[in-house]
Coordinates of C-alpha atoms in Angstrom, one line a residue:
Chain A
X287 CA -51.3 232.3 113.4
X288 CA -48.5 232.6 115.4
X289 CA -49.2 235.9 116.7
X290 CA -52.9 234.8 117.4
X291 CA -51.3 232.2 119.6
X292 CA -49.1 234.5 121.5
X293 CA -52.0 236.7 122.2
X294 CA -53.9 234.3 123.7
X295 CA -51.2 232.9 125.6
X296 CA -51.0 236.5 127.2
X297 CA -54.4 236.8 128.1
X298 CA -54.6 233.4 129.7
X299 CA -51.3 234.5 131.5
X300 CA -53.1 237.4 133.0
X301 CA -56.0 234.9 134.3
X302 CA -53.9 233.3 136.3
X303 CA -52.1 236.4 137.1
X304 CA -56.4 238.3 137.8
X305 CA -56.8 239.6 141.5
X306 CA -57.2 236.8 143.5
X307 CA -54.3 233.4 142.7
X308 CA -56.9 231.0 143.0
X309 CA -59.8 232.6 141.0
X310 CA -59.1 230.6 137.9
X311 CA -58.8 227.2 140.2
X312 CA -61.9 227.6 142.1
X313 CA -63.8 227.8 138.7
X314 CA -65.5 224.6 138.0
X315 CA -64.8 223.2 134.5
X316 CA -68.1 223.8 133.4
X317 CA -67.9 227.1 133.4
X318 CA -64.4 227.0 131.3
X319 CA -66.0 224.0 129.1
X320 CA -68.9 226.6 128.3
X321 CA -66.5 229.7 128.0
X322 CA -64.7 227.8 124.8
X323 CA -67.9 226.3 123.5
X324 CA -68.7 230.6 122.9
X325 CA -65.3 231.0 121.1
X326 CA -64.8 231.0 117.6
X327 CA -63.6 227.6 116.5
X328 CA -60.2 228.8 114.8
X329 CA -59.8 230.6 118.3
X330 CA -59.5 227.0 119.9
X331 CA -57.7 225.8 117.2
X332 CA -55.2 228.0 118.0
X333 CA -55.0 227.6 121.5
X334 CA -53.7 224.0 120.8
X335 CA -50.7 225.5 120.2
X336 CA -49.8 226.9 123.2
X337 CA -47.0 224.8 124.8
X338 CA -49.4 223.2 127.2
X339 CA -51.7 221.7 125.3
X340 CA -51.7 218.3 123.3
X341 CA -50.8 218.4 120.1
X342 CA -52.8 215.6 119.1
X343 CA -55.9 217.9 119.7
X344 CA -55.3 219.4 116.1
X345 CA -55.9 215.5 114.2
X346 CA -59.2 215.4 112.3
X347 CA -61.9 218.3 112.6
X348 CA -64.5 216.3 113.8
X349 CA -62.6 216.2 117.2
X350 CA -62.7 219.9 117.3
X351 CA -66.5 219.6 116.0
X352 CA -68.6 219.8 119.3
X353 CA -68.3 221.5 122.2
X354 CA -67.9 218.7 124.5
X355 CA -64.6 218.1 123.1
X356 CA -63.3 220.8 124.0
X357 CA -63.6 219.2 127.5
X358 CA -60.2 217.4 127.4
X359 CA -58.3 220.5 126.8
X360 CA -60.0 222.3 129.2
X361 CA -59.0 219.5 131.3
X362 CA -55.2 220.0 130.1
X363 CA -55.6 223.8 131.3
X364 CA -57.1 222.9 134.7
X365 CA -54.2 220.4 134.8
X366 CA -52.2 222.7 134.7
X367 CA -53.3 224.9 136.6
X368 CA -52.6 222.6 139.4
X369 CA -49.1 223.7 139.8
X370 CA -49.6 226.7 138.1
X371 CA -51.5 228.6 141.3
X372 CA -49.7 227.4 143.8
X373 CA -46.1 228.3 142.7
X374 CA -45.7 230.1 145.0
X375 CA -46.2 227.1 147.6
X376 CA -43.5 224.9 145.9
X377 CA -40.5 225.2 147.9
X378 CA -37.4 224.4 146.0
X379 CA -36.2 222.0 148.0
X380 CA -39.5 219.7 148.1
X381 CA -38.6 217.0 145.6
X382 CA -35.3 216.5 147.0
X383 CA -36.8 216.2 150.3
X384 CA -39.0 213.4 149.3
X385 CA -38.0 210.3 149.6
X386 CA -38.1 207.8 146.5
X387 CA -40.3 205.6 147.9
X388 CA -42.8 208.4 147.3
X389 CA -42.1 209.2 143.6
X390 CA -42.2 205.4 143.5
X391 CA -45.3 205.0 144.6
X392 CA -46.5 207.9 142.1
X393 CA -44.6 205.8 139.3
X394 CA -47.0 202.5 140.0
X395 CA -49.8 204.1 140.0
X396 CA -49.0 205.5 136.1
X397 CA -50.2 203.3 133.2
X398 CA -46.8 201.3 132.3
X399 CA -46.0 202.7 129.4
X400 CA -45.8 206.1 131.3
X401 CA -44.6 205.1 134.5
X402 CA -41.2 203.7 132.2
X403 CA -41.1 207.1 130.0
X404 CA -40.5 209.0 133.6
X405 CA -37.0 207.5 133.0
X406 CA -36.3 210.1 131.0
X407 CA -36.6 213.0 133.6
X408 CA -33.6 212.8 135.0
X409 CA -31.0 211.0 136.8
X410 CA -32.8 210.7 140.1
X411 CA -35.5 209.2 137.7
X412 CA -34.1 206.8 135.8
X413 CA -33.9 203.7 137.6
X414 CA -37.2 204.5 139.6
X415 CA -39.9 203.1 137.4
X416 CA -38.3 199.8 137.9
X417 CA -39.6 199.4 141.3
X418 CA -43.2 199.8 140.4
X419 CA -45.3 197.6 141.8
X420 CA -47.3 197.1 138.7
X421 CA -47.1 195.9 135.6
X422 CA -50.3 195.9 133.5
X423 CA -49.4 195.0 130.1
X424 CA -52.4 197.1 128.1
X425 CA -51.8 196.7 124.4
X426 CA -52.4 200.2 122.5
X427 CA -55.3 199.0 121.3
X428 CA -57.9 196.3 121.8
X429 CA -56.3 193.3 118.9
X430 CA -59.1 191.2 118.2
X431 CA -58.0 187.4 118.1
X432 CA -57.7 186.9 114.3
X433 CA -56.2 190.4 113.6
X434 CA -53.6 189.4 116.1
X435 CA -52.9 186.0 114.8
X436 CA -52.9 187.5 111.5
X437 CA -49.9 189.9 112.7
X438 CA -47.2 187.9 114.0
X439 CA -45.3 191.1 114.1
X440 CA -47.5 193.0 116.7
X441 CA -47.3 189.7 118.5
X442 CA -43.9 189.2 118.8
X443 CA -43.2 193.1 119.4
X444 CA -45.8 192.7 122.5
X445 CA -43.5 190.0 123.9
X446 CA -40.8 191.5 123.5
X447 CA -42.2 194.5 125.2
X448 CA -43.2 192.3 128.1
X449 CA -39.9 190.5 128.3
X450 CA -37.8 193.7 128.4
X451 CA -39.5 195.2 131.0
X452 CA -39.7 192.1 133.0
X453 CA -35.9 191.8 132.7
X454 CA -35.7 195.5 134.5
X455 CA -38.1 195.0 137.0
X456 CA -35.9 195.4 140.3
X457 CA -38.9 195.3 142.9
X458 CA -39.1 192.9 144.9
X459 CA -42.8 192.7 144.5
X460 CA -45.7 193.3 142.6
X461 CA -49.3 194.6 143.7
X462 CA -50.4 193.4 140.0
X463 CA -49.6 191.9 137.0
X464 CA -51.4 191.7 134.2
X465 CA -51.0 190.4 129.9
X466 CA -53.3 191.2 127.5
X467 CA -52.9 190.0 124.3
X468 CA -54.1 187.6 121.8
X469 CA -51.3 185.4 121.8
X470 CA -51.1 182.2 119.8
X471 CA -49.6 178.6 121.1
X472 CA -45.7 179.8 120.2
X473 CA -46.5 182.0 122.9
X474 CA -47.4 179.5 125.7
X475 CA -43.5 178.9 126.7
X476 CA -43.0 182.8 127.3
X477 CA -46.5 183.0 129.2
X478 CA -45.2 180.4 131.9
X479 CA -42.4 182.4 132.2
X480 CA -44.6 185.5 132.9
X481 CA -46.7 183.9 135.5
X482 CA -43.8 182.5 137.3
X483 CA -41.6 185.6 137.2
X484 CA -45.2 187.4 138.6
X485 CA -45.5 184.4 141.4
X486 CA -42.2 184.8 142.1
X487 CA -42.5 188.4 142.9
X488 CA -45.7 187.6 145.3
X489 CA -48.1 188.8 142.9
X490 CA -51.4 190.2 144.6
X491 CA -53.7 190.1 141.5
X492 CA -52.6 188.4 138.4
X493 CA -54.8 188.8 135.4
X494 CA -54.3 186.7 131.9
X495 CA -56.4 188.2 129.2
X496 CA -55.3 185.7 126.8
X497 CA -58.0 185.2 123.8
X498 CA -55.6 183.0 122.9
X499 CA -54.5 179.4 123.4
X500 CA -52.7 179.5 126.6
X501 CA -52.6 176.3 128.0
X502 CA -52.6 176.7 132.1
X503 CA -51.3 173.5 133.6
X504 CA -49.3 173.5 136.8
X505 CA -47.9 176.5 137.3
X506 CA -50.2 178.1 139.8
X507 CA -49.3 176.4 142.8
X508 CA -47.9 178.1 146.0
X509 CA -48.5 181.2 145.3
X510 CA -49.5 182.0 149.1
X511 CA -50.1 185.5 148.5
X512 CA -52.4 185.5 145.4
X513 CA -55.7 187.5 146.5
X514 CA -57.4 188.2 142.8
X515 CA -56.6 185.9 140.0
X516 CA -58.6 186.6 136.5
X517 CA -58.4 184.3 133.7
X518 CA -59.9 185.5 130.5
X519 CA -60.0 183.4 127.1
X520 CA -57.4 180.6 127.9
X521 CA -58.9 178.4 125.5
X522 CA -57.1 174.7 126.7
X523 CA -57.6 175.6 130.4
X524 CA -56.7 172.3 131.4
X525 CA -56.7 171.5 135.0
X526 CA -55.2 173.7 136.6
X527 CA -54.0 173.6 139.8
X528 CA -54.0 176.4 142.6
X529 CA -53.2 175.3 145.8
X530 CA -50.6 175.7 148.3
X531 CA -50.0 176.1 151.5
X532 CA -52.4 179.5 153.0
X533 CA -53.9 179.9 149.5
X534 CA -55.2 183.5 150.4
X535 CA -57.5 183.6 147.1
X536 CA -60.2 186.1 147.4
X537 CA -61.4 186.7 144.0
X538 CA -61.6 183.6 141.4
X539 CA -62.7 184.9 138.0
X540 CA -62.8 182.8 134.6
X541 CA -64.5 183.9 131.4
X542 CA -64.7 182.0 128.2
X543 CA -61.8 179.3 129.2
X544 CA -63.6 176.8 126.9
X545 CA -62.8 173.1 127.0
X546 CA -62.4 171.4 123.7
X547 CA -66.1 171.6 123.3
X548 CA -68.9 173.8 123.9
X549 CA -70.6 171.8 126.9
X550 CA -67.5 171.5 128.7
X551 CA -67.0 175.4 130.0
X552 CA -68.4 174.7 132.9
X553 CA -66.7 171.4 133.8
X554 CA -63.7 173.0 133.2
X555 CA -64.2 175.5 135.3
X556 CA -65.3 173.1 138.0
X557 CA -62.1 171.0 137.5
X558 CA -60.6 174.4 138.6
X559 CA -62.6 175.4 141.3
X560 CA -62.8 171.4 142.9
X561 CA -59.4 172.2 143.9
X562 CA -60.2 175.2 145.5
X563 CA -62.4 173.2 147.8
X564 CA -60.6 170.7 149.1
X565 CA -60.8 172.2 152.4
X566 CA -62.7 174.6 154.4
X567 CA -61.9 178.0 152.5
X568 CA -61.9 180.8 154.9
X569 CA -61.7 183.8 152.4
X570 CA -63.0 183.4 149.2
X571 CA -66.1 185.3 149.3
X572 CA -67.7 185.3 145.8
X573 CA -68.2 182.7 143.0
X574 CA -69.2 182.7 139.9
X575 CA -70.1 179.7 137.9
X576 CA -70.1 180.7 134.5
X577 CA -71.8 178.0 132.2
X578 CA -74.0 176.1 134.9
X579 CA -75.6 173.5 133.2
X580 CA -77.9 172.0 136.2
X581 CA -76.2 168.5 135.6
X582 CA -75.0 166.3 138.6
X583 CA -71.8 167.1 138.7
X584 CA -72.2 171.1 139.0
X585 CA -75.1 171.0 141.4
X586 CA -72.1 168.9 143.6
X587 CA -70.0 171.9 142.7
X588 CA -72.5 174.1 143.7
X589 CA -72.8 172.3 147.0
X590 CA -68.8 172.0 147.9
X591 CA -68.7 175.7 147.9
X592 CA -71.8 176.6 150.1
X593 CA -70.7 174.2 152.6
X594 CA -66.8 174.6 151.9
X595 CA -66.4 178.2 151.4
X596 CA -67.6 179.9 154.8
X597 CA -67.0 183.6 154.1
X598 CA -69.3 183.1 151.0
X599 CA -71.3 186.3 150.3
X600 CA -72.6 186.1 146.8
X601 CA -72.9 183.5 144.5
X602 CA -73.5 184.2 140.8
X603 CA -74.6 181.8 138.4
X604 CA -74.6 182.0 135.0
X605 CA -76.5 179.3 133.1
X606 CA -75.8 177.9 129.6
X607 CA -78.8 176.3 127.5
X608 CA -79.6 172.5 127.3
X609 CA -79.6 173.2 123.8
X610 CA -79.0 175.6 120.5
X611 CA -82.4 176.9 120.1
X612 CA -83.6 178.6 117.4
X613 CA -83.9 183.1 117.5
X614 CA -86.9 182.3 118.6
X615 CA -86.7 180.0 121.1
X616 CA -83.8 181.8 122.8
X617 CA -85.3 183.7 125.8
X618 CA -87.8 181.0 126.2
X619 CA -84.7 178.9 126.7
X620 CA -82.6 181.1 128.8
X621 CA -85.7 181.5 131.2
X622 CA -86.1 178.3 131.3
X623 CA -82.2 177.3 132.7
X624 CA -82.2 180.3 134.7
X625 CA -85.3 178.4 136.5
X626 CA -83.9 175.0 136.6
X627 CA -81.1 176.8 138.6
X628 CA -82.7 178.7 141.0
X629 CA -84.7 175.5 141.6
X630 CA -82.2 173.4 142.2
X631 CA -80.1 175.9 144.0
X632 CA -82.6 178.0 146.3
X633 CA -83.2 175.6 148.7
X634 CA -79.5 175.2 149.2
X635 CA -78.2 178.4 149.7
X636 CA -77.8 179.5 152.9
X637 CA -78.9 182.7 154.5
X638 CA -76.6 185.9 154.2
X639 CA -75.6 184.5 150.9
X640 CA -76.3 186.8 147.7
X641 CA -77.6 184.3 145.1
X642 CA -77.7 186.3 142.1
X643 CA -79.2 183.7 138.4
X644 CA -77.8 185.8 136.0
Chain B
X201 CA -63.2 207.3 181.1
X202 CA -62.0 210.3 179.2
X203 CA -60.8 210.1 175.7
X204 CA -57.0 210.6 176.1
X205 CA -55.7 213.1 173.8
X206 CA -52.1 213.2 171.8
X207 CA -50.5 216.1 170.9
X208 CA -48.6 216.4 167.4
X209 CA -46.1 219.3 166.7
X210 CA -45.3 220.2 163.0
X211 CA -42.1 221.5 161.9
X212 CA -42.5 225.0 162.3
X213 CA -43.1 224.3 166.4
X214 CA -47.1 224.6 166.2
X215 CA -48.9 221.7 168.0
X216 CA -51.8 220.0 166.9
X217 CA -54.4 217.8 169.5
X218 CA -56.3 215.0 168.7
X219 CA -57.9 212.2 170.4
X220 CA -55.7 208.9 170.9
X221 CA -58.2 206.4 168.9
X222 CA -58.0 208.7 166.0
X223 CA -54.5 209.3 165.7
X224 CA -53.6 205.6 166.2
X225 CA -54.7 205.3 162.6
X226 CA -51.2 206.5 162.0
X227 CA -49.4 203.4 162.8
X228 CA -46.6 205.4 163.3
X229 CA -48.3 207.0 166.6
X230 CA -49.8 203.6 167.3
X231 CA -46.5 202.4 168.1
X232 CA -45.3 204.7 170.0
X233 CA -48.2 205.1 172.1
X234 CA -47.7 200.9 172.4
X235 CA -44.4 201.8 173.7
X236 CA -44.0 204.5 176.1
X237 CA -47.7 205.6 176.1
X238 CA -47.0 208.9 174.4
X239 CA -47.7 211.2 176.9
X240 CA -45.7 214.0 175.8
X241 CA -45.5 216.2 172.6
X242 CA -45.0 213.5 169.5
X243 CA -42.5 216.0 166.8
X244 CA -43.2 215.4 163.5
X245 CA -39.9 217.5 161.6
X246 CA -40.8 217.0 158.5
X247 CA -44.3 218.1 158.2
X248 CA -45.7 221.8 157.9
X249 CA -48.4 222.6 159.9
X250 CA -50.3 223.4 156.7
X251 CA -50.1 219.8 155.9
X252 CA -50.4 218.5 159.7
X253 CA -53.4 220.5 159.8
X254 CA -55.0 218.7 156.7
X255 CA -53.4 215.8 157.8
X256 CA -55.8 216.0 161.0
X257 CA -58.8 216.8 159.7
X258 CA -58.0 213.3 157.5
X259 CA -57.7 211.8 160.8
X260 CA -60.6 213.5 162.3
X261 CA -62.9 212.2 159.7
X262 CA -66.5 210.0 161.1
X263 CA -67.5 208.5 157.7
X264 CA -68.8 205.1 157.5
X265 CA -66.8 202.2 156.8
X266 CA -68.2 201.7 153.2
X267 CA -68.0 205.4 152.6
X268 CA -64.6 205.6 153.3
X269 CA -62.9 204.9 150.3
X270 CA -65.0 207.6 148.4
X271 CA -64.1 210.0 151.2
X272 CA -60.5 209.7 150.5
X273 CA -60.7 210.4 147.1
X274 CA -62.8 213.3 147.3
X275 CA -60.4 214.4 150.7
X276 CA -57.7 214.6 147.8
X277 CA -59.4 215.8 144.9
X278 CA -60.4 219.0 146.9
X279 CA -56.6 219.5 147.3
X280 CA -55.9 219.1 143.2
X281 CA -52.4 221.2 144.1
X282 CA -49.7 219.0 143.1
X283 CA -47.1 220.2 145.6
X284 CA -50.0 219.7 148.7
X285 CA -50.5 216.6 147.3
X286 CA -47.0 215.7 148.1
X287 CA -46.3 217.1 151.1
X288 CA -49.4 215.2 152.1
X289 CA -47.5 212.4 151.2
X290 CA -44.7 212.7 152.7
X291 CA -46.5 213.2 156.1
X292 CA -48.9 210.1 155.3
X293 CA -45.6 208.6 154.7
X294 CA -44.0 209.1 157.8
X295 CA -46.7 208.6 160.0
X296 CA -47.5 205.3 158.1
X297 CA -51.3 206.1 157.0
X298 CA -51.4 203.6 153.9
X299 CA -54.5 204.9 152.8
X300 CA -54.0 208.5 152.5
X301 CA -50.6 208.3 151.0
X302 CA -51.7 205.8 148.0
X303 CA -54.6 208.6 148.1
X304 CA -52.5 211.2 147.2
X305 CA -49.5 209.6 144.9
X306 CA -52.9 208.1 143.1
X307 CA -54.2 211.8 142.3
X308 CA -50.2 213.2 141.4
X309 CA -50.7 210.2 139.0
X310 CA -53.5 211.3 138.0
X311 CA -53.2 214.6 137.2
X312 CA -49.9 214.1 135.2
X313 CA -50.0 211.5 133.4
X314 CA -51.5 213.3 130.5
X315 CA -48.4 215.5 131.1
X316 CA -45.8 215.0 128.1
X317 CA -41.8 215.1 129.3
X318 CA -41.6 218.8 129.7
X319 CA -44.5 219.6 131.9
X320 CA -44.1 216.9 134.1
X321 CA -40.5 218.6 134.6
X322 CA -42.2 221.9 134.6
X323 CA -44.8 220.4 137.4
X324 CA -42.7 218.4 139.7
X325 CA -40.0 221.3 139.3
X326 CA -37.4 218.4 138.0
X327 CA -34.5 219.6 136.5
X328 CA -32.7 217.4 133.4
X329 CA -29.6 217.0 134.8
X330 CA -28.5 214.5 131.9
X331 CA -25.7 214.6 129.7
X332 CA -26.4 214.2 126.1
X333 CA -24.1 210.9 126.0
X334 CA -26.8 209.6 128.8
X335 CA -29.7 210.8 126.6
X336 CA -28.8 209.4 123.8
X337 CA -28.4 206.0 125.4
X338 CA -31.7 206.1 127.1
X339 CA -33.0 206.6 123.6
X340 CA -31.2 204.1 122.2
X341 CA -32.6 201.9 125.1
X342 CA -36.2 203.0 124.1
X343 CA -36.3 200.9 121.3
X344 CA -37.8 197.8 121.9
X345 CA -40.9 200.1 123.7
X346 CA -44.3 199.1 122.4

């Protein structure tokens, strides 16, 4: 096995090292994607041993199965033949030359756990990561709410997680920050922390993915730089309040940030947006009511923003059902609210704005 | 009226021209052209002509305002070479062009961050220069990672 491996190492060594540098680089990955697919399965196997490739390729044949799969380690060889062919380009001095605020900017644009592992590199690295300018909390994997609940473990590790890197975090601002995780209501204390360490740092877009039961009261306000804010599954969104001073809000998204019962989604959303309204809006340039129910009091909603919000481009509505309806009654139903809104909304909208009845 | 063109010089002494409403996307140039009206040669010590040179034709582009964003990317996927990528950079850097330098640290990003330890050393030609004391206590600092 070993000497298989070493063999093929060679000959991939004299690729790079064929005629022409760049011959291997100008190849499109098809063409390497359909080379493997021709060789022998143990061959490719093999090849996952060479020092480059990921060792992870080897778990469970059926990753090895089809050919298509071999497209991610052809994409580890074209990887590396990024610096591979141009060696001879890389002049010695080059990273010293660069100033940190390039590898920096490299580091934030790394998914967190990666842009903190660059630590590790060396001295010059260490402390870098710590200036990122994002932190996107991405759980390994997607926790369902019960599974999480269920777990208090992976819960409190997640905080944890969040809080020490939080603590490190020298920048002295953040492009975007972002939790996701079901977190139950033991949470909610460290979650305002979150959001005020993220305000503090004049978060651009600050994203709560909470399928939880986050309560968002009155933290949000004067944040005067907040462009993109995106709640997701804050089950007691309670009347929030954004405002401030040159509230430069852009992007307003809220999914599934349920009252305490069904109907009220889209009040509380409105209780949320009314705020928004208060005065003439200059930027804000889409909406989207989710849970329109063509009542009184969201047609008024409807109406604030068209005449409030004057860079408004698209408006989205999505309408819930007057009532459960049966399987069978469903798309009859859903037509039918989707046509109560446009009704009551067409003649409103003004032109140059997108109405979209989802 | 004439469009007015600048003249950039690289490192290695070779000079680059380019008309004034182009370059002033580099708001390093814009500056100075605010200031003194750059007439002369505008030295730029730190960039290769290699780089100026791709750094021009960046500049140089006509696409669309909504077709720009997708123009960038593909401007620096075609240069997949990670030590282009940051000499590119570094000249986006000092000449202030936002765009292009995110552009470029976006696709280094990219292209190693399927990279374990080693071949991101290997790639960005980084050498460990730890002591084992400091190794272990960065490991010991790793513990609470998730």
């Amino acid at each position: 096995m070993h000497q298989v491996s070493s063999a093929i190492h060679e000959s991939w060594d004299d690729l790079y090292n064929l005629g022409s540098d760049d011959l291997l680089s100008r190849l499109p990955n098809e063409i390497l994607v359909s080379i493997l697919s021709k060789l022998p399965l143990r061959d490719v196997v093999v090849t996952s041993k060479l020092s480059w490739s990921i060792p992870y390729f080897l778990e469970g044949k059926q990753f090895l199965s089809t050919p298509i799969k071999y497209f991610h380690w052809v994409r580890q060889i074209t990887k590396k033949r990024c610096y591979s062919s141009s060696y001879g380009r890389f002049e010695d001095d080059l990273l010293s030359r660069l100033p940190d605020e390039i590898l920096v900017s490299i580091i934030s644009k790394l998914p967190l756990r990666d842009a903190v592992v660059t630590s590790k590199l060396s001295r010059r690295w260490r402390y870098l990561w710590c200036l990122t300018d994002r932190l996107v909390f991405e759980a390994r994997e997607r926790w369902s709410f019960i599974d999480a609940l269920s777990n208090k473990e992976s819960s409190s590790k997640y905080m944890s997680w969040v809080n020490h890197i939080i603590h490190q975090h020298k920048g002295p601002t953040i492009d975007k920050f972002k939790i996701c995780f079901a977190l139950d209501e033991n949470a909610n204390d460290a979650i305002d922390e979150w959001i005020k360490f993220a305000i503090s740092k004049n978060v651009h877009m600050l994203e709560l993915d909470l399928s939880g039961h986050y309560c968002l009261k009155n933290i949000l306000t004067n944040c005067p730089v907040l462009e993109h804010l995106s709640i997701f599954g804050s089950l007691n969104l309670v009347n929030p309040e954004i405002h401030g001073k040159g509230l430069v809000l852009k992007n307003l998204d809220m999914s599934f940030c349920a009252g305490v019962n069904y109907c009220g989604v889209g009040k509380m959303n409105a209780e949320v947006l009314k705020q928004l309204t208060q005065k003439p809006h200059q930027r804000l340039e889409v909406i989207e009511i989710d849970g329109y129910d063509d009542g009184a009091s969201d047609l008024e909603l409807a109406m604030c923003f068209v005449l409030n919000f004057v860079a408004l481009k698209k408006l989205v509505i999505k309408p819930i059902m007057k009532l459960r309806p049966t399987v069978h009654e469903i798309s009859e139903e859903k037509n039918a609210a989707r046509n109560r809104a446009r009704q009551q909304l067409g003649p409103i909208i003004p032109a140059g704005v997108e109405f979209i009845v989802l | 009226m004439s469009k007015k063109t600048l003249t950039l010089m690289s490192k290695d002494k070779q000079l680059f021209n380019i008309e004034e409403h182009l370059a002033v996307q580099s708001v390093t140039i814009r500056n100075m052209v605010k200031e003194d009206g750059a007439s002369s040669v505008i030295p730029l010590p730190r960039v290769d002509s290699e780089t100026l040179a791709l750094v021009i034709e960046y500049l140089n582009r006509q696409q669309a305002p909504e077709e720009d964003e997708d123009y960038v990317k593909k401007f620096v996927d075609e240069r997949g070479e990670i030590p282009t990528l940051l000499e590119l950079a570094q000249a986006a850097l000092d000449l202030d062009i936002k765009k292009l330098m995110d552009a470029a640290c976006m696709k280094v990003a990219d292209l190693i961050k399927d990279f374990t330890l080693e071949e991101v050393r290997e790639a960005l030609r980084i050498e460990n220069d730890r002591t084992p004391e400091e190794e272990k206590a960065i490991r010991d600092e790793f513990q609470w990672a998730f």
